[in-house]
Coordinates of C-alpha atoms in Angstrom, one line a residue:
M1387 CA 89.3 88.2 84.7
N1388 CA 92.9 89.1 84.3
L1389 CA 94.8 89.6 87.5
S1390 CA 98.3 89.5 86.0
V1391 CA 100.6 92.6 86.0
K1392 CA 104.0 93.4 84.6
I1393 CA 106.9 94.8 86.7
G1394 CA 109.8 95.4 84.2
N1395 CA 110.3 92.1 82.5
L1396 CA 108.6 90.2 85.3
E1397 CA 105.0 89.0 84.9
L1398 CA 103.1 88.3 88.1
K1399 CA 100.0 86.2 88.2
N1400 CA 98.4 88.7 90.5
P1401 CA 99.5 92.0 92.0
V1402 CA 99.9 90.9 95.7
M1403 CA 103.3 90.0 97.3
G1404 CA 104.8 89.9 100.7
A1405 CA 106.9 92.9 101.7
S1406 CA 110.6 92.2 102.5
G1407 CA 111.3 91.6 106.1
T1408 CA 107.8 90.3 106.9
F1409 CA 107.6 87.2 104.7
G1410 CA 110.9 85.5 105.5
F1411 CA 112.1 83.6 102.4
G1412 CA 108.6 82.4 101.7
K1413 CA 108.9 78.9 103.0
E1414 CA 108.1 80.1 106.5
Y1415 CA 104.5 80.7 105.4
E1416 CA 103.9 77.3 103.8
D1417 CA 101.6 76.2 106.7
F1418 CA 99.3 79.2 106.2
L1419 CA 98.8 79.6 102.5
D1420 CA 99.7 78.2 99.1
V1421 CA 102.8 80.2 98.2
N1422 CA 102.2 79.3 94.5
E1423 CA 99.1 81.5 94.5
I1424 CA 100.7 84.8 95.4
G1425 CA 102.2 87.3 93.0
A1426 CA 105.7 87.1 94.3
I1427 CA 108.0 86.3 97.2
V1428 CA 110.1 89.3 98.3
T1429 CA 112.8 87.9 100.5
K1430 CA 114.1 89.4 103.7
G1431 CA 117.1 91.6 103.2
V1432 CA 120.2 89.7 102.0
T1433 CA 123.7 91.3 102.6
P1434 CA 127.2 90.4 101.4
K1435 CA 128.1 88.8 104.7
P1436 CA 126.0 87.2 107.5
R1437 CA 124.6 89.7 109.9
A1438 CA 123.5 89.0 113.5
G1439 CA 121.3 92.1 113.7
N1440 CA 120.9 94.6 116.5
P1441 CA 121.1 93.6 120.2
G1442 CA 118.2 94.2 122.6
V1443 CA 114.5 94.5 122.0
R1444 CA 113.9 94.6 118.2
I1445 CA 110.1 94.9 117.9
A1446 CA 107.6 97.1 119.8
E1447 CA 103.9 97.6 119.2
T1448 CA 102.6 101.1 118.8
P1449 CA 99.1 102.5 118.2
S1450 CA 98.0 101.1 114.8
G1451 CA 101.5 100.1 114.0
M1452 CA 104.8 98.4 114.8
L1453 CA 108.4 99.6 115.3
N1454 CA 111.3 97.4 114.4
C1455 CA 115.0 97.6 114.5
I1456 CA 116.0 94.1 113.4
G1457 CA 119.2 95.3 111.9
L1458 CA 119.1 93.2 108.7
E1459 CA 119.7 89.9 110.4
N1460 CA 120.3 87.4 107.7
P1461 CA 122.6 84.5 106.8
G1462 CA 124.4 86.3 104.0
V1463 CA 124.4 85.9 100.2
D1464 CA 126.4 82.6 100.2
A1465 CA 123.9 80.9 102.4
F1466 CA 121.0 82.3 100.4
I1467 CA 122.4 81.1 97.1
Y1468 CA 123.4 77.6 98.2
D1469 CA 121.0 76.7 101.1
I1470 CA 117.8 78.8 100.7
L1471 CA 117.3 79.5 96.9
P1472 CA 117.2 75.7 96.0
K1473 CA 114.3 75.3 98.4
I1474 CA 112.2 78.3 97.2
K1475 CA 112.8 78.4 93.5
K1476 CA 110.6 75.3 93.2
Y1477 CA 107.6 77.6 93.8
N1478 CA 105.5 78.6 90.8
T1479 CA 105.8 82.2 91.7
A1480 CA 108.4 85.0 91.2
V1481 CA 111.3 85.3 93.6
I1482 CA 112.4 88.8 94.2
V1483 CA 115.6 89.1 96.4
N1484 CA 115.9 92.2 98.5
I1485 CA 119.6 93.3 98.7
S1486 CA 121.4 95.7 101.1
A1487 CA 125.1 96.7 101.1
G1488 CA 127.4 99.3 102.5
S1489 CA 129.0 100.6 99.3
V1490 CA 128.3 101.0 95.6
E1491 CA 130.8 98.2 94.8
E1492 CA 129.1 95.8 97.2
Y1493 CA 125.7 96.5 95.7
A1494 CA 127.2 95.7 92.2
E1495 CA 128.7 92.5 93.5
M1496 CA 125.4 91.4 95.0
A1497 CA 123.6 92.1 91.8
W1498 CA 126.2 90.1 89.8
R1499 CA 126.1 87.1 92.2
L1500 CA 122.3 87.0 92.1
D1501 CA 122.1 87.1 88.4
I1502 CA 121.3 83.4 88.4
D1503 CA 118.5 80.9 87.8
G1504 CA 115.8 81.0 90.3
V1505 CA 116.1 84.8 91.0
D1506 CA 113.5 86.8 89.0
A1507 CA 114.3 90.3 90.2
V1508 CA 116.3 92.2 92.8
E1509 CA 114.8 94.8 95.1
V1510 CA 117.5 97.3 96.0
N1511 CA 117.2 98.6 99.6
I1512 CA 118.8 102.0 99.5
S1513 CA 117.9 102.8 103.1
C1514 CA 121.3 101.8 104.3
P1515 CA 124.4 103.8 105.5
N1516 CA 127.0 104.3 102.9
V1517 CA 130.0 103.2 104.9
K1518 CA 132.6 104.5 102.4
E1519 CA 131.0 107.9 102.3
G1520 CA 130.9 108.7 106.0
G1521 CA 127.4 107.5 106.9
I1522 CA 125.3 109.1 104.1
V1523 CA 122.2 107.1 103.6
F1524 CA 121.9 106.1 99.9
G1525 CA 118.1 106.6 100.0
T1526 CA 118.3 110.3 101.0
D1527 CA 120.9 111.4 98.5
P1528 CA 119.8 111.5 94.8
K1529 CA 123.4 111.2 93.6
A1530 CA 124.2 108.2 95.9
A1531 CA 120.9 106.5 94.8
T1532 CA 121.7 107.1 91.2
A1533 CA 125.2 105.5 91.6
V1534 CA 123.7 102.4 93.3
T1535 CA 121.0 102.0 90.8
H1536 CA 123.4 102.3 87.8
A1537 CA 125.8 99.9 89.4
V1538 CA 123.1 97.3 90.0
K1539 CA 121.7 97.7 86.5
T1540 CA 125.0 97.2 84.8
H1541 CA 125.7 94.0 86.8
T1542 CA 122.5 92.1 86.3
K1543 CA 120.0 91.1 83.5
K1544 CA 117.2 90.7 86.1
T1545 CA 114.5 93.3 86.7
V1546 CA 115.8 95.9 89.1
I1547 CA 113.4 97.4 91.6
V1548 CA 114.6 100.2 93.8
K1549 CA 113.0 100.5 97.3
L1550 CA 112.6 104.2 98.3
S1551 CA 112.8 105.6 101.8
P1552 CA 110.0 107.9 102.9
N1553 CA 112.5 109.7 105.3
V1554 CA 113.3 112.4 102.7
T1555 CA 112.2 116.0 101.9
D1556 CA 111.2 115.2 98.3
I1557 CA 110.5 111.6 97.4
V1558 CA 109.6 112.6 93.9
Q1559 CA 113.2 113.8 93.4
M1560 CA 114.5 110.4 94.6
A1561 CA 112.1 108.5 92.3
K1562 CA 113.1 110.5 89.3
A1563 CA 116.8 110.0 90.1
V1564 CA 116.5 106.2 90.2
E1565 CA 114.3 106.1 87.1
E1566 CA 116.9 108.1 85.1
A1567 CA 119.6 105.8 86.4
G1568 CA 117.8 102.8 84.8
A1569 CA 115.5 101.3 87.5
D1570 CA 112.9 99.1 86.0
A1571 CA 110.5 99.7 88.9
I1572 CA 110.1 101.4 92.3
S1573 CA 108.8 99.9 95.5
M1574 CA 107.6 102.3 98.2
I1575 CA 107.5 103.1 101.0
N1576 CA 110.1 101.6 103.3
T1577 CA 109.4 102.3 107.0
L1578 CA 109.2 105.7 108.6
T1579 CA 111.8 106.4 111.4
G1580 CA 110.1 106.5 114.8
M1581 CA 110.6 105.6 118.5
A1582 CA 108.7 104.7 121.6
I1583 CA 109.5 105.3 125.3
D1584 CA 108.6 103.3 128.5
I1585 CA 107.6 106.1 130.9
N1586 CA 108.1 103.9 133.9
T1587 CA 111.7 103.0 133.2
R1588 CA 112.3 106.3 131.2
K1589 CA 114.1 104.2 128.6
P1590 CA 113.4 103.6 124.9
L1591 CA 111.4 100.5 124.1
L1592 CA 113.8 99.5 121.4
G1593 CA 117.4 98.4 121.9
N1594 CA 118.4 100.6 119.0
I1595 CA 116.4 103.6 120.4
T1596 CA 114.8 104.3 117.0
G1597 CA 113.3 101.9 114.5
G1598 CA 111.1 101.6 111.4
L1599 CA 107.4 102.3 111.8
S1600 CA 105.1 100.1 109.7
G1601 CA 101.4 99.1 109.9
P1602 CA 98.1 100.9 109.3
A1603 CA 99.4 104.1 110.9
V1604 CA 101.7 104.8 107.9
K1605 CA 99.1 104.0 105.2
P1606 CA 97.9 107.6 104.5
V1607 CA 101.6 108.8 104.2
A1608 CA 102.4 105.9 101.9
L1609 CA 99.4 106.4 99.7
R1610 CA 100.1 110.1 99.3
M1611 CA 103.7 109.3 98.3
V1612 CA 102.7 106.7 95.8
W1613 CA 100.2 109.1 94.2
Q1614 CA 102.8 111.8 94.0
V1615 CA 105.5 109.6 92.4
A1616 CA 103.1 107.9 90.0
K1617 CA 102.4 111.3 88.4
A1618 CA 106.1 111.9 88.0
V1619 CA 107.6 108.7 86.7
N1620 CA 106.9 106.2 83.9
I1621 CA 108.0 103.0 85.5
P1622 CA 105.8 100.7 87.6
I1623 CA 105.4 101.2 91.3
I1624 CA 104.9 98.5 93.9
G1625 CA 103.0 100.2 96.7
M1626 CA 103.2 99.3 100.3
G1627 CA 102.6 100.7 103.8
G1628 CA 99.8 99.7 106.1
I1629 CA 98.0 97.4 103.7
A1630 CA 95.7 95.1 105.7
S1631 CA 92.8 94.4 103.3
A1632 CA 91.7 94.2 99.7
E1633 CA 90.2 97.7 100.0
D1634 CA 93.6 99.1 101.1
A1635 CA 95.3 97.4 98.2
I1636 CA 92.8 98.8 95.7
E1637 CA 93.4 102.3 97.1
F1638 CA 97.1 101.9 96.2
L1639 CA 96.3 100.7 92.7
L1640 CA 94.0 103.6 92.2
A1641 CA 96.7 106.0 93.4
G1642 CA 99.0 104.6 90.7
A1643 CA 100.7 101.4 92.0
T1644 CA 100.8 98.5 89.5
A1645 CA 101.3 96.0 92.4
V1646 CA 101.2 96.0 96.2
A1647 CA 103.3 94.4 99.0
V1648 CA 101.8 93.5 102.3
G1649 CA 104.1 93.8 105.4
A1650 CA 103.1 94.0 109.1
H1651 CA 99.7 92.5 108.5
N1652 CA 101.3 89.1 107.7
F1653 CA 102.0 88.9 111.4
I1654 CA 98.4 89.3 112.3
D1655 CA 97.0 87.1 109.5
P1656 CA 99.6 84.8 107.9
S1657 CA 97.1 84.0 105.1
A1658 CA 96.6 87.7 104.3
L1659 CA 98.2 87.7 100.8
K1660 CA 95.7 85.1 99.5
V1661 CA 92.8 86.8 101.3
I1662 CA 93.7 90.2 99.7
A1663 CA 94.3 88.8 96.3
D1664 CA 90.8 87.1 96.4
G1665 CA 89.3 90.3 97.7
I1666 CA 90.7 92.2 94.7
A1667 CA 89.1 89.6 92.3
E1668 CA 85.8 89.9 94.1
Y1669 CA 85.9 93.7 93.8
M1670 CA 86.6 93.4 90.1
Q1671 CA 83.7 91.0 89.6
K1672 CA 81.4 93.2 91.5
H1673 CA 82.3 96.3 89.4
N1674 CA 82.5 94.4 86.0
I1675 CA 86.3 95.0 85.7
E1676 CA 87.9 92.5 83.3
D1677 CA 91.6 93.5 83.8
V1678 CA 93.2 94.6 87.1
N1679 CA 95.4 97.0 85.2
E1680 CA 92.3 99.1 84.5
L1681 CA 92.5 100.1 88.2
V1682 CA 96.1 101.4 88.0
G1683 CA 96.1 105.2 88.3
A1684 CA 92.3 105.3 87.9
L1685 CA 91.8 107.8 90.8
Q1686 CA 89.3 110.5 89.7
A1687 CA 90.8 113.7 91.2

C-alpha cells in the first residue's frame, strides 16, 4: 500500500502530522512514539522575538473540547534556528515550521530566515493581529491574507502552507485569496474563538477571557469547512479540528483533505499520531485500497 502524499513540493511518508501548538517541536514526544514514523512535525508557533505568552490560566477543559490562550509563548526564531532545529532535523520526517508575526514585513523576514537546511516547509499562521494596521487580523481580511502570502512566497523556496482561521463569514473567500497569492497548500482549521465562565466566582476561566476552542467539539465545523474549500481550490488541504481516531482522519480525507493534523488528542494519547496512521492503513487493507490518495475527495454526495 502507498501511504505517501504530496503537499506542494513536500512528500510525506504518510498523511498524519501533529498540529502546531500541540506537538511542541517534536522532541517532546520522543518517549511516546517514534517521530520518524509520522508524516511531519509541525512546530509550535515561532515569532521574530521571544514571547512569554499570556498571564493567568491558559487552558480550560470544556465539554468535548479545550480552550487555550497560550499567547504564542516561544523562544523566538533565533533560538529555534540555533538551539532547536539542530536537534530535530535529525529525524527522518518533514519539519514544518509554523510562523506568526505582527506585520507583512516581519512575515517576509521570518520566511527568509527559515529558508535553510532542515526546514521543509513553513505554515503561515494568519490568525494574528496586524499591529501596523490597527489590529486587523490577517486571517479575516482577504487583502491582508493575500499580502502576507505573497510576501512569504517571495522570500522562501520552501513549500508555503497558509493556516486559515474559521472565525470568518466566508472561509472559501479566504482560501481562494491565499491560493491566488501563491500558497502551495492550506491548513484548516485553526481554533474557534470561545470562552468559559466559573459561575461561583463569576469570572472567566481563562486569564485572557477568550481563547481558542479545539477538540472533538469542533470536528463537524472543521469537516464542513474542509469540504467547502476543497470544492473551491486546486491546492492541497491539511485538515484538522477534533481528530481523535483513524475514522476521524478518514472523514477529512473523504471530504477533500490530502493530509491531516492531530491537535488536542495528543494530550490524551501522546502516541495518537502512530495509532491513527496505523488505523488508516488497516482501513485501506480492509477495503482493498492500494493508494491513500484514492480516498482524497472521494465523498459520495
